[in-house]
Amino acid sequence: MPAAKPSFRHALRTDFLPSLAVFLVAVPLCVGVAVASGVPAELGLVTGIVGGLLTGLLPGSSLQVSGPAAGLTALVFEAVQEYGLPALGAIVLAAGALQLLLGALRLGRLFRAISISVVEGMLAGIGLILIAGQLYAMADAEAPAAGLAKFTGLPGLAADLAGSPQALTTFALGAAAIALMAIWPSLPARIRLLPSALAAVLLTSTAAFALDLPARTVEVSGLLKVIQPPDAAAFGALTGAAGTVIAFTLIASAESLFSAAAVDRMHDGPRTSYDKELMAQGAGNTVCGLLGALPMTAVIVRSAANVQAGAQTKLSHVLHGGWLLLFAALLPAVLGLIPLAALAGVLVYSGFKLLPLAHLRVLWREHRGEVVVLVATAAAIVLVNMFEGVLIGLAIAVVKTAWDSSHVHTTVDRSGNGPITVRPAGHATFLRLPKLLDTLESLPTDRPIILELSELHHVDHACGAALSTWVERHHAGGGEPVRLVTTPRTHGVVPVSAQPPPPPEPAKADTGHS
C-alpha cells in the first residue's frame, strides 16, 4: 500500500528552511552562470525563478532543483556571440519544444540504464570542479573558465592570497562558513533546527556587516528590463542554428536526467519519472525561451543542497523559486548583505559532500573495475566538460561490461591416440578472440580435431568469422579434418564451405545382377 501523501502544512514545516538554503545556494549559481555565459546577470535569476515556480510544480523528480547550469555555459556564450542575445530566447524555446517531444515519445526512460559508477563519477567530477572554482570566489578572484585551468591556477591563487590582506579576509569568511557546516552536525539538536548552509550564511554575513569587512556581496538590478521575448528576426536565426538547438536539447536533457539518477541515490523518497521529468524540463525551457532567458537544466549542486538540508517534498523546489523572485524583485538590498565568499564556502563544502571518498575504498576492494569507471568519469569531466565526460564514462562502463561478460574458457582433451577435442565455453566475442585463436593455432595438424561448440552461450560475428577462417587455413595447410559439433545456438557459425568434404562412400560390391 503506497504511503499517504504529506499534507501541505507538513510539507511547509519540513521544506520551508531547506528552500531558503537552496535559495542561498542558487543565487551565486544563477548570477555566476549568467555572467560566464556573456548575458546580463538577471537572466540567470529569471531562469532560476522559472525552474522553481514552474518546473517544481510539474510531475517528475521529487527533490531535484532546476535552474541555469554551468554545463551549458560554453554553448550559450558561443550562441550569443554568433547569433546575438535576442536569438538566445528562440534557441532555448526550440530546445524546450524538442524536450517536450522526446518526453511525449517516452524516450526519457532510456536514461534509467545508467551505471552507478558513472553517476558517482559524475558527482565526483562536479564536486571537484565546484571546489576548485569556489576557492577563487572565496578570495574574491575570478576563476578560470576551463575545469583543468581551475586546478592549475590554484598555486597562483595561493600566491595572491599571501600578498593580499583583503583577499585573506574574504577567504577567511568562506573558511568560516566551511568550518560552521562541518561542525554543525555535532552541535545540540536545538541549534541544528536551522540547516547548516543557512546558519553558515547568516553568521558569516552578520560578522561581515558588524566588522565592516571588505568583501564583495551579491549585486542584483531589476528583472523586468532584461526580459526580451524573441521577435520575428530571432526566430529567423533558427534556420542557421539547428545544430545549436540540438546541442542544447541533448545536453540539457542528459544533464537533467543524469542528475535525477544521482539525486535518487541521495534520498529514500519517490523515484524520478524520467519521461515526466523530461517534459517538465521542456516546459521550463519553453517558458525561459519566451522570456529570452538562459536554458534550464536540473542542477546537481542545488539538488544536493536541497536533499542535505532535509527537504522531503517538491515544495522546497517551488519555494526557492519564490524566494528568488521576491528578494530579487523587491528586496535586492537584503541580498547585498551576503558576502559572495560566504556563499562560496557553502558551495565548497557541498562539493566535498559529492565526493564518494568513504565508498571508494570499499569499492576498490570488491570491484576494482567500477573504480576505474568512476575515476575515469570524474577525470573526463574535469578535463573536458560534464556532458562529454559522462559520455566517456558511459563508454568505458559499456566496454567493461562487455569485457566482464565475454569469458571464454577453452579445454583441450589430448588423451589417447584419437581426435583432439576442443571445447570452448562461455561467450565468444571479439574481446576474447585473441586468446581463443592462440589455443586453436597451437593445435597439431597431424591428428583429427573435434571442435565442440555446444557449451558456447553466445558467438558474435567476429568470432564466427575467425573460426571459419581458422578451419579453412587448417585444411589448406594439410591438417587432419576438423569436425564441428554445433547446437541451434552455434549452428551456422562456421559455414559449411569451411568444413572438409565428407569422405567418399565405399564402392558397392558387384552382385552379378544387372
Coordinates of C-alpha atoms in Angstrom, one line a residue:
M1 CA 0.0 0.0 0.0
P2 CA 1.6 3.4 -1.0
A3 CA 2.4 5.9 1.7
A4 CA 0.0 8.7 2.2
K5 CA 0.8 12.0 0.5
P6 CA 2.0 14.5 3.1
S7 CA -0.3 17.5 3.8
F8 CA 0.6 21.0 2.7
R9 CA 1.1 22.0 6.3
H10 CA 3.5 19.1 6.9
A11 CA 5.4 19.9 3.7
L12 CA 5.6 23.6 4.6
R13 CA 7.0 22.7 8.1
T14 CA 9.7 20.3 6.7
D15 CA 10.6 22.2 3.5
F16 CA 10.5 25.9 4.5
L17 CA 14.0 26.1 5.8
P18 CA 15.5 23.8 3.1
S19 CA 14.0 26.1 0.5
L20 CA 15.9 29.1 2.0
A21 CA 19.1 27.1 2.0
V22 CA 18.6 26.1 -1.7
F23 CA 17.8 29.7 -2.5
L24 CA 21.1 30.9 -0.9
V25 CA 23.0 28.3 -2.9
A26 CA 21.1 29.2 -6.1
V27 CA 21.8 32.9 -6.1
P28 CA 25.6 32.7 -6.9
L29 CA 25.0 29.9 -9.3
C30 CA 22.3 31.8 -11.3
V31 CA 24.4 35.0 -11.3
G32 CA 27.7 33.3 -12.0
V33 CA 26.4 31.2 -14.9
A34 CA 24.8 34.2 -16.5
V35 CA 28.0 36.3 -16.3
A36 CA 30.1 33.5 -17.6
S37 CA 27.6 33.0 -20.5
G38 CA 28.0 36.6 -21.6
V39 CA 24.5 37.7 -20.7
P40 CA 23.1 40.0 -18.0
A41 CA 23.2 38.5 -14.5
E42 CA 19.4 39.0 -14.1
L43 CA 18.7 36.5 -16.9
G44 CA 20.2 33.8 -14.7
L45 CA 17.8 34.7 -12.0
V46 CA 14.9 34.6 -14.4
T47 CA 15.8 31.0 -15.3
G48 CA 16.1 30.1 -11.7
I49 CA 12.7 31.5 -11.0
V50 CA 11.1 29.6 -13.8
G51 CA 12.9 26.5 -12.7
G52 CA 11.4 26.8 -9.3
L53 CA 7.9 28.1 -9.8
L54 CA 7.1 26.1 -13.0
T55 CA 9.2 23.0 -13.1
G56 CA 8.8 22.5 -9.4
L57 CA 5.0 22.2 -9.8
L58 CA 5.2 19.7 -12.6
P59 CA 5.5 15.9 -12.1
G60 CA 8.9 14.4 -12.4
S61 CA 11.7 14.2 -9.9
S62 CA 10.7 14.8 -6.3
L63 CA 13.7 16.6 -4.8
Q64 CA 15.6 17.8 -7.9
V65 CA 16.0 21.6 -8.3
S66 CA 16.3 23.3 -11.7
G67 CA 18.0 26.4 -13.0
P68 CA 20.8 27.7 -15.2
A69 CA 23.7 25.2 -15.3
A70 CA 27.4 25.5 -15.8
G71 CA 27.4 22.6 -18.3
L72 CA 25.8 24.9 -20.9
T73 CA 27.9 28.0 -20.2
A74 CA 30.3 27.5 -23.2
L75 CA 27.4 26.7 -25.6
V76 CA 25.4 29.7 -24.5
F77 CA 28.4 32.0 -24.8
E78 CA 29.2 30.8 -28.3
A79 CA 25.5 31.1 -29.4
V80 CA 25.2 34.6 -28.1
Q81 CA 28.5 35.6 -29.8
E82 CA 27.4 34.1 -33.1
Y83 CA 23.6 34.8 -33.3
G84 CA 23.2 37.7 -30.8
L85 CA 21.4 37.9 -27.4
P86 CA 17.9 38.4 -29.0
A87 CA 18.2 35.0 -30.7
L88 CA 19.0 33.2 -27.5
G89 CA 15.3 33.1 -26.5
A90 CA 14.3 31.5 -29.8
I91 CA 17.0 28.8 -29.5
V92 CA 16.1 28.0 -25.9
L93 CA 12.4 27.9 -26.9
A94 CA 13.0 25.5 -29.7
A95 CA 15.2 23.2 -27.5
G96 CA 12.3 23.2 -24.9
A97 CA 9.9 22.1 -27.6
L98 CA 12.2 19.3 -28.6
Q99 CA 12.4 18.1 -25.0
L100 CA 8.6 18.1 -24.8
L101 CA 8.5 15.9 -27.9
L102 CA 11.2 13.5 -26.5
G103 CA 9.3 13.2 -23.3
A104 CA 6.0 12.6 -25.1
L105 CA 7.7 9.8 -27.1
R106 CA 8.7 8.3 -23.7
L107 CA 12.4 8.4 -24.5
G108 CA 13.4 9.7 -21.1
R109 CA 13.3 6.1 -19.7
L110 CA 16.3 5.2 -21.7
F111 CA 18.4 7.1 -19.1
R112 CA 17.5 4.6 -16.4
A113 CA 20.2 2.4 -17.8
I114 CA 23.0 4.3 -16.1
S115 CA 25.9 2.7 -14.4
I116 CA 26.1 3.6 -10.7
S117 CA 29.8 4.2 -11.1
V118 CA 29.2 6.7 -13.9
V119 CA 26.7 8.5 -11.7
E120 CA 29.1 8.6 -8.7
G121 CA 31.9 9.7 -11.1
M122 CA 29.7 12.5 -12.4
L123 CA 29.1 13.6 -8.8
A124 CA 32.8 13.5 -8.0
G125 CA 33.8 15.4 -11.1
I126 CA 31.2 18.1 -10.5
G127 CA 32.3 18.3 -6.8
L128 CA 36.0 18.7 -7.8
I129 CA 35.2 21.5 -10.3
L130 CA 32.9 23.1 -7.8
I131 CA 35.6 23.1 -5.0
A132 CA 38.3 24.4 -7.3
G133 CA 36.1 27.2 -8.8
Q134 CA 34.7 28.4 -5.5
L135 CA 38.1 28.7 -3.9
Y136 CA 38.7 31.6 -6.2
A137 CA 35.3 33.1 -5.2
M138 CA 36.3 32.8 -1.6
A139 CA 39.2 35.2 -2.4
D140 CA 37.0 37.5 -4.5
A141 CA 39.0 36.4 -7.5
E142 CA 37.8 35.4 -11.0
A143 CA 38.1 31.7 -11.6
P144 CA 39.3 30.3 -15.0
A145 CA 36.6 29.0 -17.3
A146 CA 38.1 25.5 -18.0
G147 CA 37.9 22.8 -15.4
L148 CA 41.6 21.9 -15.6
A149 CA 42.6 25.5 -15.6
K150 CA 40.9 25.9 -12.2
F151 CA 43.3 23.4 -10.7
T152 CA 46.4 24.5 -12.4
G153 CA 45.7 28.1 -11.3
L154 CA 45.5 27.3 -7.6
P155 CA 49.2 27.8 -6.9
G156 CA 48.9 31.3 -8.3
L157 CA 45.8 31.9 -6.2
A158 CA 47.7 30.9 -3.1
A159 CA 50.5 33.3 -4.0
D160 CA 47.9 36.1 -4.5
L161 CA 46.4 35.3 -1.1
A162 CA 49.8 35.6 0.7
G163 CA 50.3 39.1 -0.7
S164 CA 46.8 40.5 -0.2
P165 CA 45.3 41.1 3.3
Q166 CA 41.9 41.9 1.7
A167 CA 41.9 38.6 -0.1
L168 CA 42.9 36.8 3.0
T169 CA 40.0 38.4 4.9
T170 CA 37.4 37.4 2.4
F171 CA 38.9 33.9 2.2
A172 CA 38.6 33.6 5.9
L173 CA 34.9 34.3 5.7
G174 CA 34.5 31.4 3.3
A175 CA 36.6 29.2 5.5
A176 CA 34.5 30.1 8.5
A177 CA 31.4 29.1 6.6
I178 CA 33.0 25.7 5.8
A179 CA 34.0 25.2 9.4
L180 CA 30.5 26.0 10.6
M181 CA 29.0 23.5 8.2
A182 CA 31.5 20.9 9.2
I183 CA 30.9 21.2 13.0
W184 CA 27.1 21.8 12.7
P185 CA 26.1 18.1 12.9
S186 CA 27.9 17.8 16.3
L187 CA 26.0 20.7 17.9
P188 CA 22.9 20.3 20.1
A189 CA 19.7 19.4 18.3
R190 CA 18.0 22.6 19.4
I191 CA 20.6 24.6 17.4
R192 CA 20.5 22.3 14.5
L193 CA 16.9 23.3 13.7
L194 CA 18.5 25.6 11.2
P195 CA 20.1 24.0 8.1
S196 CA 23.8 24.2 8.2
A197 CA 24.1 26.1 5.0
L198 CA 21.6 28.7 6.1
A199 CA 23.3 29.1 9.5
A200 CA 26.7 29.5 7.9
V201 CA 25.5 32.2 5.6
L202 CA 23.6 34.1 8.3
L203 CA 26.5 34.0 10.8
T204 CA 29.2 35.0 8.3
S205 CA 27.0 37.7 6.8
T206 CA 26.4 39.1 10.3
A207 CA 30.1 39.1 11.1
A208 CA 31.0 40.8 7.8
F209 CA 28.4 43.5 8.3
A210 CA 29.3 44.1 12.0
L211 CA 33.0 44.2 11.3
D212 CA 32.6 46.1 8.1
L213 CA 34.8 43.6 6.2
P214 CA 35.9 44.5 2.7
A215 CA 34.0 41.6 0.9
R216 CA 32.1 41.7 -2.3
T217 CA 28.4 41.0 -1.9
V218 CA 25.6 39.9 -4.3
E219 CA 24.6 42.6 -6.8
V220 CA 21.1 42.4 -8.3
S221 CA 19.4 45.0 -10.5
G222 CA 15.9 45.0 -11.9
L223 CA 14.4 41.9 -13.6
L224 CA 11.9 43.5 -16.0
K225 CA 14.3 45.4 -18.1
V226 CA 16.3 42.4 -19.1
I227 CA 13.3 40.2 -20.2
Q228 CA 13.2 40.3 -24.0
P229 CA 10.8 37.9 -25.7
P230 CA 12.2 36.7 -29.1
D231 CA 10.9 38.6 -32.1
A232 CA 10.5 37.5 -35.8
A233 CA 14.1 38.2 -36.5
A234 CA 15.2 36.0 -33.6
F235 CA 13.1 33.1 -34.9
G236 CA 14.6 33.7 -38.3
A237 CA 18.0 33.0 -36.9
L238 CA 16.9 29.4 -36.1
T239 CA 17.5 28.4 -39.7
G240 CA 21.2 28.6 -39.2
A241 CA 21.2 27.5 -35.6
A242 CA 19.7 24.0 -35.9
G243 CA 22.9 22.4 -34.6
T244 CA 22.9 24.6 -31.6
V245 CA 19.3 23.8 -30.8
I246 CA 20.0 20.1 -31.0
A247 CA 23.1 20.5 -28.8
F248 CA 21.1 22.5 -26.2
T249 CA 18.4 19.8 -26.3
L250 CA 20.7 16.8 -25.8
I251 CA 23.0 18.4 -23.2
A252 CA 20.1 19.9 -21.1
S253 CA 18.2 16.6 -21.2
A254 CA 21.3 14.5 -20.4
E255 CA 22.4 16.7 -17.5
S256 CA 18.8 16.7 -16.1
L257 CA 18.3 13.0 -16.3
F258 CA 21.8 12.1 -15.1
S259 CA 21.2 14.5 -12.2
A260 CA 17.9 12.8 -11.5
A261 CA 19.6 9.4 -11.2
A262 CA 22.2 10.9 -8.8
V263 CA 19.5 12.6 -6.7
D264 CA 17.5 9.4 -6.5
R265 CA 20.5 7.8 -4.8
M266 CA 20.6 10.5 -2.1
H267 CA 17.2 10.0 -0.6
D268 CA 14.5 7.4 0.1
G269 CA 11.6 9.3 -1.3
P270 CA 9.7 8.8 -4.5
R271 CA 11.8 7.8 -7.6
T272 CA 12.0 10.0 -10.6
S273 CA 9.6 9.5 -13.5
Y274 CA 12.1 10.1 -16.3
D275 CA 9.6 10.9 -19.1
K276 CA 7.7 13.3 -16.9
E277 CA 10.9 15.0 -15.7
L278 CA 12.0 15.4 -19.3
M279 CA 8.7 17.1 -20.2
A280 CA 8.9 19.3 -17.1
Q281 CA 12.3 20.4 -18.2
G282 CA 11.0 21.0 -21.7
A283 CA 8.1 23.1 -20.4
G284 CA 10.6 25.2 -18.3
N285 CA 12.9 25.8 -21.2
T286 CA 9.9 26.8 -23.4
V287 CA 9.0 29.5 -20.9
C288 CA 12.6 30.5 -20.5
G289 CA 12.8 30.9 -24.2
L290 CA 9.7 33.1 -24.3
L291 CA 11.3 35.3 -21.7
G292 CA 14.7 35.5 -23.5
A293 CA 16.4 33.8 -20.6
L294 CA 19.2 31.2 -20.2
P295 CA 18.4 27.5 -20.8
M296 CA 17.5 25.4 -17.8
T297 CA 18.6 22.0 -16.5
A298 CA 18.3 20.2 -13.3
V299 CA 21.4 21.3 -11.2
I300 CA 23.1 18.7 -9.1
V301 CA 24.7 21.3 -6.8
R302 CA 21.4 22.8 -5.6
S303 CA 19.6 19.5 -5.7
A304 CA 22.2 18.0 -3.4
A305 CA 21.9 21.0 -1.1
N306 CA 18.1 20.5 -1.1
V307 CA 18.5 16.9 0.0
Q308 CA 21.2 17.6 2.5
A309 CA 19.1 20.4 4.1
G310 CA 16.4 17.9 4.8
A311 CA 13.8 18.6 2.1
Q312 CA 11.1 16.0 1.8
T313 CA 8.7 17.2 -1.0
K314 CA 8.8 19.3 -4.1
L315 CA 7.6 22.3 -2.1
S316 CA 11.2 23.3 -1.3
H317 CA 11.8 23.5 -5.1
V318 CA 8.8 25.8 -5.6
L319 CA 9.5 28.0 -2.6
H320 CA 13.1 28.5 -3.6
G321 CA 11.9 30.0 -6.9
G322 CA 9.5 32.2 -5.0
W323 CA 12.4 33.5 -2.8
L324 CA 14.4 34.2 -5.9
L325 CA 11.6 36.2 -7.4
L326 CA 10.6 38.0 -4.1
F327 CA 14.1 39.1 -3.0
A328 CA 15.5 39.9 -6.4
A329 CA 12.5 42.0 -7.4
L330 CA 11.6 43.6 -4.0
L331 CA 14.5 43.4 -1.6
P332 CA 17.8 43.5 -3.5
A333 CA 19.4 45.3 -0.6
V334 CA 19.0 42.2 1.5
L335 CA 20.9 40.2 -1.0
G336 CA 23.5 42.9 -1.0
L337 CA 24.4 42.0 2.6
I338 CA 25.5 38.4 1.8
P339 CA 29.2 38.1 1.0
L340 CA 30.0 36.0 -2.1
A341 CA 32.9 34.5 -0.1
A342 CA 30.4 33.0 2.4
L343 CA 28.2 31.6 -0.4
A344 CA 31.4 30.2 -2.0
G345 CA 32.3 28.4 1.3
V346 CA 28.9 26.8 1.3
L347 CA 29.5 25.5 -2.2
V348 CA 33.0 24.2 -1.4
Y349 CA 31.5 22.2 1.5
S350 CA 28.7 20.9 -0.8
G351 CA 31.4 19.9 -3.3
F352 CA 33.2 17.8 -0.7
K353 CA 29.9 16.1 0.1
L354 CA 29.7 15.0 -3.5
L355 CA 33.0 13.1 -3.4
P356 CA 32.5 9.3 -2.6
L357 CA 35.7 9.1 -0.5
A358 CA 34.5 6.6 2.0
H359 CA 32.8 4.4 -0.6
L360 CA 35.8 4.4 -2.9
R361 CA 38.0 2.3 -0.6
V362 CA 35.3 -0.4 -0.2
L363 CA 34.6 -0.4 -3.9
W364 CA 38.3 -0.8 -4.7
R365 CA 38.5 -4.0 -2.6
E366 CA 35.4 -5.5 -4.2
H367 CA 35.0 -4.1 -7.7
R368 CA 38.2 -2.5 -9.0
G369 CA 36.8 -2.2 -12.5
E370 CA 34.0 0.0 -11.1
V371 CA 36.6 2.3 -9.5
V372 CA 38.2 2.7 -12.9
V373 CA 34.9 3.7 -14.4
L374 CA 34.2 6.2 -11.5
V375 CA 37.7 7.8 -11.6
A376 CA 37.7 8.0 -15.4
T377 CA 34.3 9.7 -15.5
A378 CA 35.4 12.2 -12.9
A379 CA 38.7 12.9 -14.7
A380 CA 37.0 13.3 -18.0
I381 CA 34.5 15.8 -16.6
V382 CA 37.4 17.9 -15.1
L383 CA 39.5 17.7 -18.3
V384 CA 36.7 18.2 -20.9
N385 CA 33.2 19.1 -19.7
M386 CA 30.3 17.4 -17.9
F387 CA 28.3 16.2 -20.9
E388 CA 31.3 14.7 -22.8
G389 CA 32.8 13.4 -19.6
V390 CA 29.6 11.4 -18.8
L391 CA 29.6 10.0 -22.3
I392 CA 33.2 8.9 -21.9
G393 CA 32.3 7.3 -18.6
L394 CA 29.3 5.5 -20.1
A395 CA 31.5 4.2 -23.0
I396 CA 34.1 2.9 -20.5
A397 CA 31.3 1.3 -18.5
V398 CA 29.9 -0.5 -21.6
V399 CA 33.4 -1.7 -22.6
K400 CA 34.0 -3.0 -19.0
T401 CA 30.6 -4.8 -19.1
A402 CA 31.4 -6.4 -22.4
W403 CA 34.8 -7.5 -21.2
D404 CA 33.3 -9.0 -18.0
S405 CA 30.6 -10.8 -19.8
S406 CA 32.8 -12.2 -22.6
H407 CA 34.5 -15.0 -20.7
V408 CA 35.7 -18.0 -22.8
H409 CA 37.2 -20.9 -21.1
T410 CA 38.7 -23.4 -23.5
T411 CA 39.6 -27.0 -22.6
V412 CA 41.7 -29.3 -24.9
D413 CA 41.4 -33.0 -24.5
R414 CA 44.5 -34.7 -26.0
S415 CA 44.1 -38.1 -24.3
G416 CA 44.5 -41.2 -26.3
N417 CA 45.6 -41.5 -29.9
G418 CA 42.2 -40.5 -31.3
P419 CA 41.0 -37.0 -32.2
I420 CA 41.8 -34.0 -30.1
T421 CA 38.6 -32.5 -28.6
V422 CA 38.5 -28.7 -28.1
R423 CA 35.6 -27.3 -26.0
P424 CA 35.3 -23.5 -25.7
A425 CA 32.7 -22.5 -23.2
G426 CA 31.1 -19.1 -22.3
H427 CA 30.6 -16.1 -24.5
A428 CA 32.8 -15.9 -27.6
T429 CA 33.2 -12.2 -28.5
F430 CA 35.8 -10.2 -30.3
L431 CA 37.2 -9.1 -26.9
R432 CA 38.3 -12.7 -26.1
L433 CA 39.2 -13.7 -29.7
P434 CA 43.0 -13.5 -29.4
K435 CA 43.1 -16.0 -26.6
L436 CA 40.7 -18.4 -28.4
L437 CA 42.8 -18.2 -31.6
D438 CA 46.0 -18.7 -29.7
T439 CA 44.6 -22.0 -28.4
L440 CA 43.4 -23.2 -31.8
E441 CA 46.6 -22.3 -33.7
S442 CA 48.7 -24.2 -31.2
L443 CA 47.0 -27.5 -32.1
P444 CA 48.9 -30.1 -34.1
T445 CA 48.0 -30.8 -37.7
D446 CA 48.7 -34.5 -37.7
R447 CA 45.7 -35.5 -35.6
P448 CA 42.0 -35.1 -36.3
I449 CA 40.2 -32.3 -34.3
I450 CA 36.7 -32.2 -32.9
L451 CA 35.6 -28.6 -32.2
E452 CA 32.8 -28.9 -29.7
L453 CA 30.7 -25.7 -29.7
S454 CA 27.8 -26.8 -27.6
E455 CA 29.0 -25.0 -24.5
L456 CA 29.2 -21.6 -26.1
H457 CA 26.2 -19.5 -25.0
H458 CA 26.9 -16.7 -27.5
V459 CA 29.1 -16.3 -30.6
D460 CA 29.4 -12.9 -32.2
H461 CA 30.1 -12.3 -35.9
A462 CA 33.8 -11.6 -35.4
C463 CA 34.3 -14.9 -33.6
G464 CA 32.2 -16.8 -36.1
A465 CA 34.2 -15.4 -39.0
A466 CA 37.5 -16.1 -37.2
L467 CA 36.6 -19.8 -36.5
S468 CA 35.6 -20.2 -40.2
T469 CA 38.9 -18.8 -41.3
W470 CA 40.9 -21.0 -38.9
V471 CA 39.1 -24.1 -40.2
E472 CA 39.8 -23.2 -43.8
R473 CA 43.5 -22.5 -43.1
H474 CA 43.9 -25.7 -41.2
H475 CA 42.6 -27.7 -44.1
A476 CA 44.5 -25.7 -46.7
G477 CA 47.8 -26.4 -44.7
G478 CA 47.3 -30.1 -45.0
G479 CA 46.0 -30.6 -41.5
E480 CA 43.8 -33.5 -40.5
P481 CA 40.0 -33.0 -40.7
V482 CA 38.2 -30.8 -38.2
R483 CA 34.7 -32.0 -37.2
L484 CA 32.3 -29.5 -35.8
V485 CA 29.7 -30.3 -33.1
T486 CA 27.1 -27.5 -33.1
T487 CA 23.8 -26.7 -31.4
P488 CA 21.0 -24.4 -32.5
R489 CA 22.9 -21.5 -30.8
T490 CA 26.1 -22.1 -32.8
H491 CA 24.7 -23.7 -36.0
G492 CA 25.9 -21.6 -38.9
V493 CA 28.8 -20.1 -37.0
V494 CA 31.2 -21.9 -39.3
P495 CA 29.8 -22.1 -42.9
V496 CA 29.5 -25.5 -44.5
S497 CA 32.1 -24.4 -47.1
A498 CA 34.7 -24.1 -44.4
Q499 CA 34.3 -27.7 -43.4
P500 CA 36.1 -30.5 -45.2
P501 CA 34.1 -32.5 -47.7
P502 CA 32.8 -35.8 -46.4
P503 CA 35.0 -38.9 -47.4
P504 CA 33.7 -40.7 -50.4
E505 CA 31.5 -43.7 -49.8
P506 CA 33.0 -47.1 -50.5
A507 CA 32.0 -48.7 -53.8
K508 CA 29.3 -51.3 -53.6
A509 CA 30.2 -54.9 -54.4
D510 CA 29.1 -56.3 -57.7
T511 CA 26.4 -58.9 -57.0
G512 CA 26.3 -60.1 -60.6
H513 CA 22.7 -58.8 -61.2
S514 CA 22.0 -56.3 -63.9

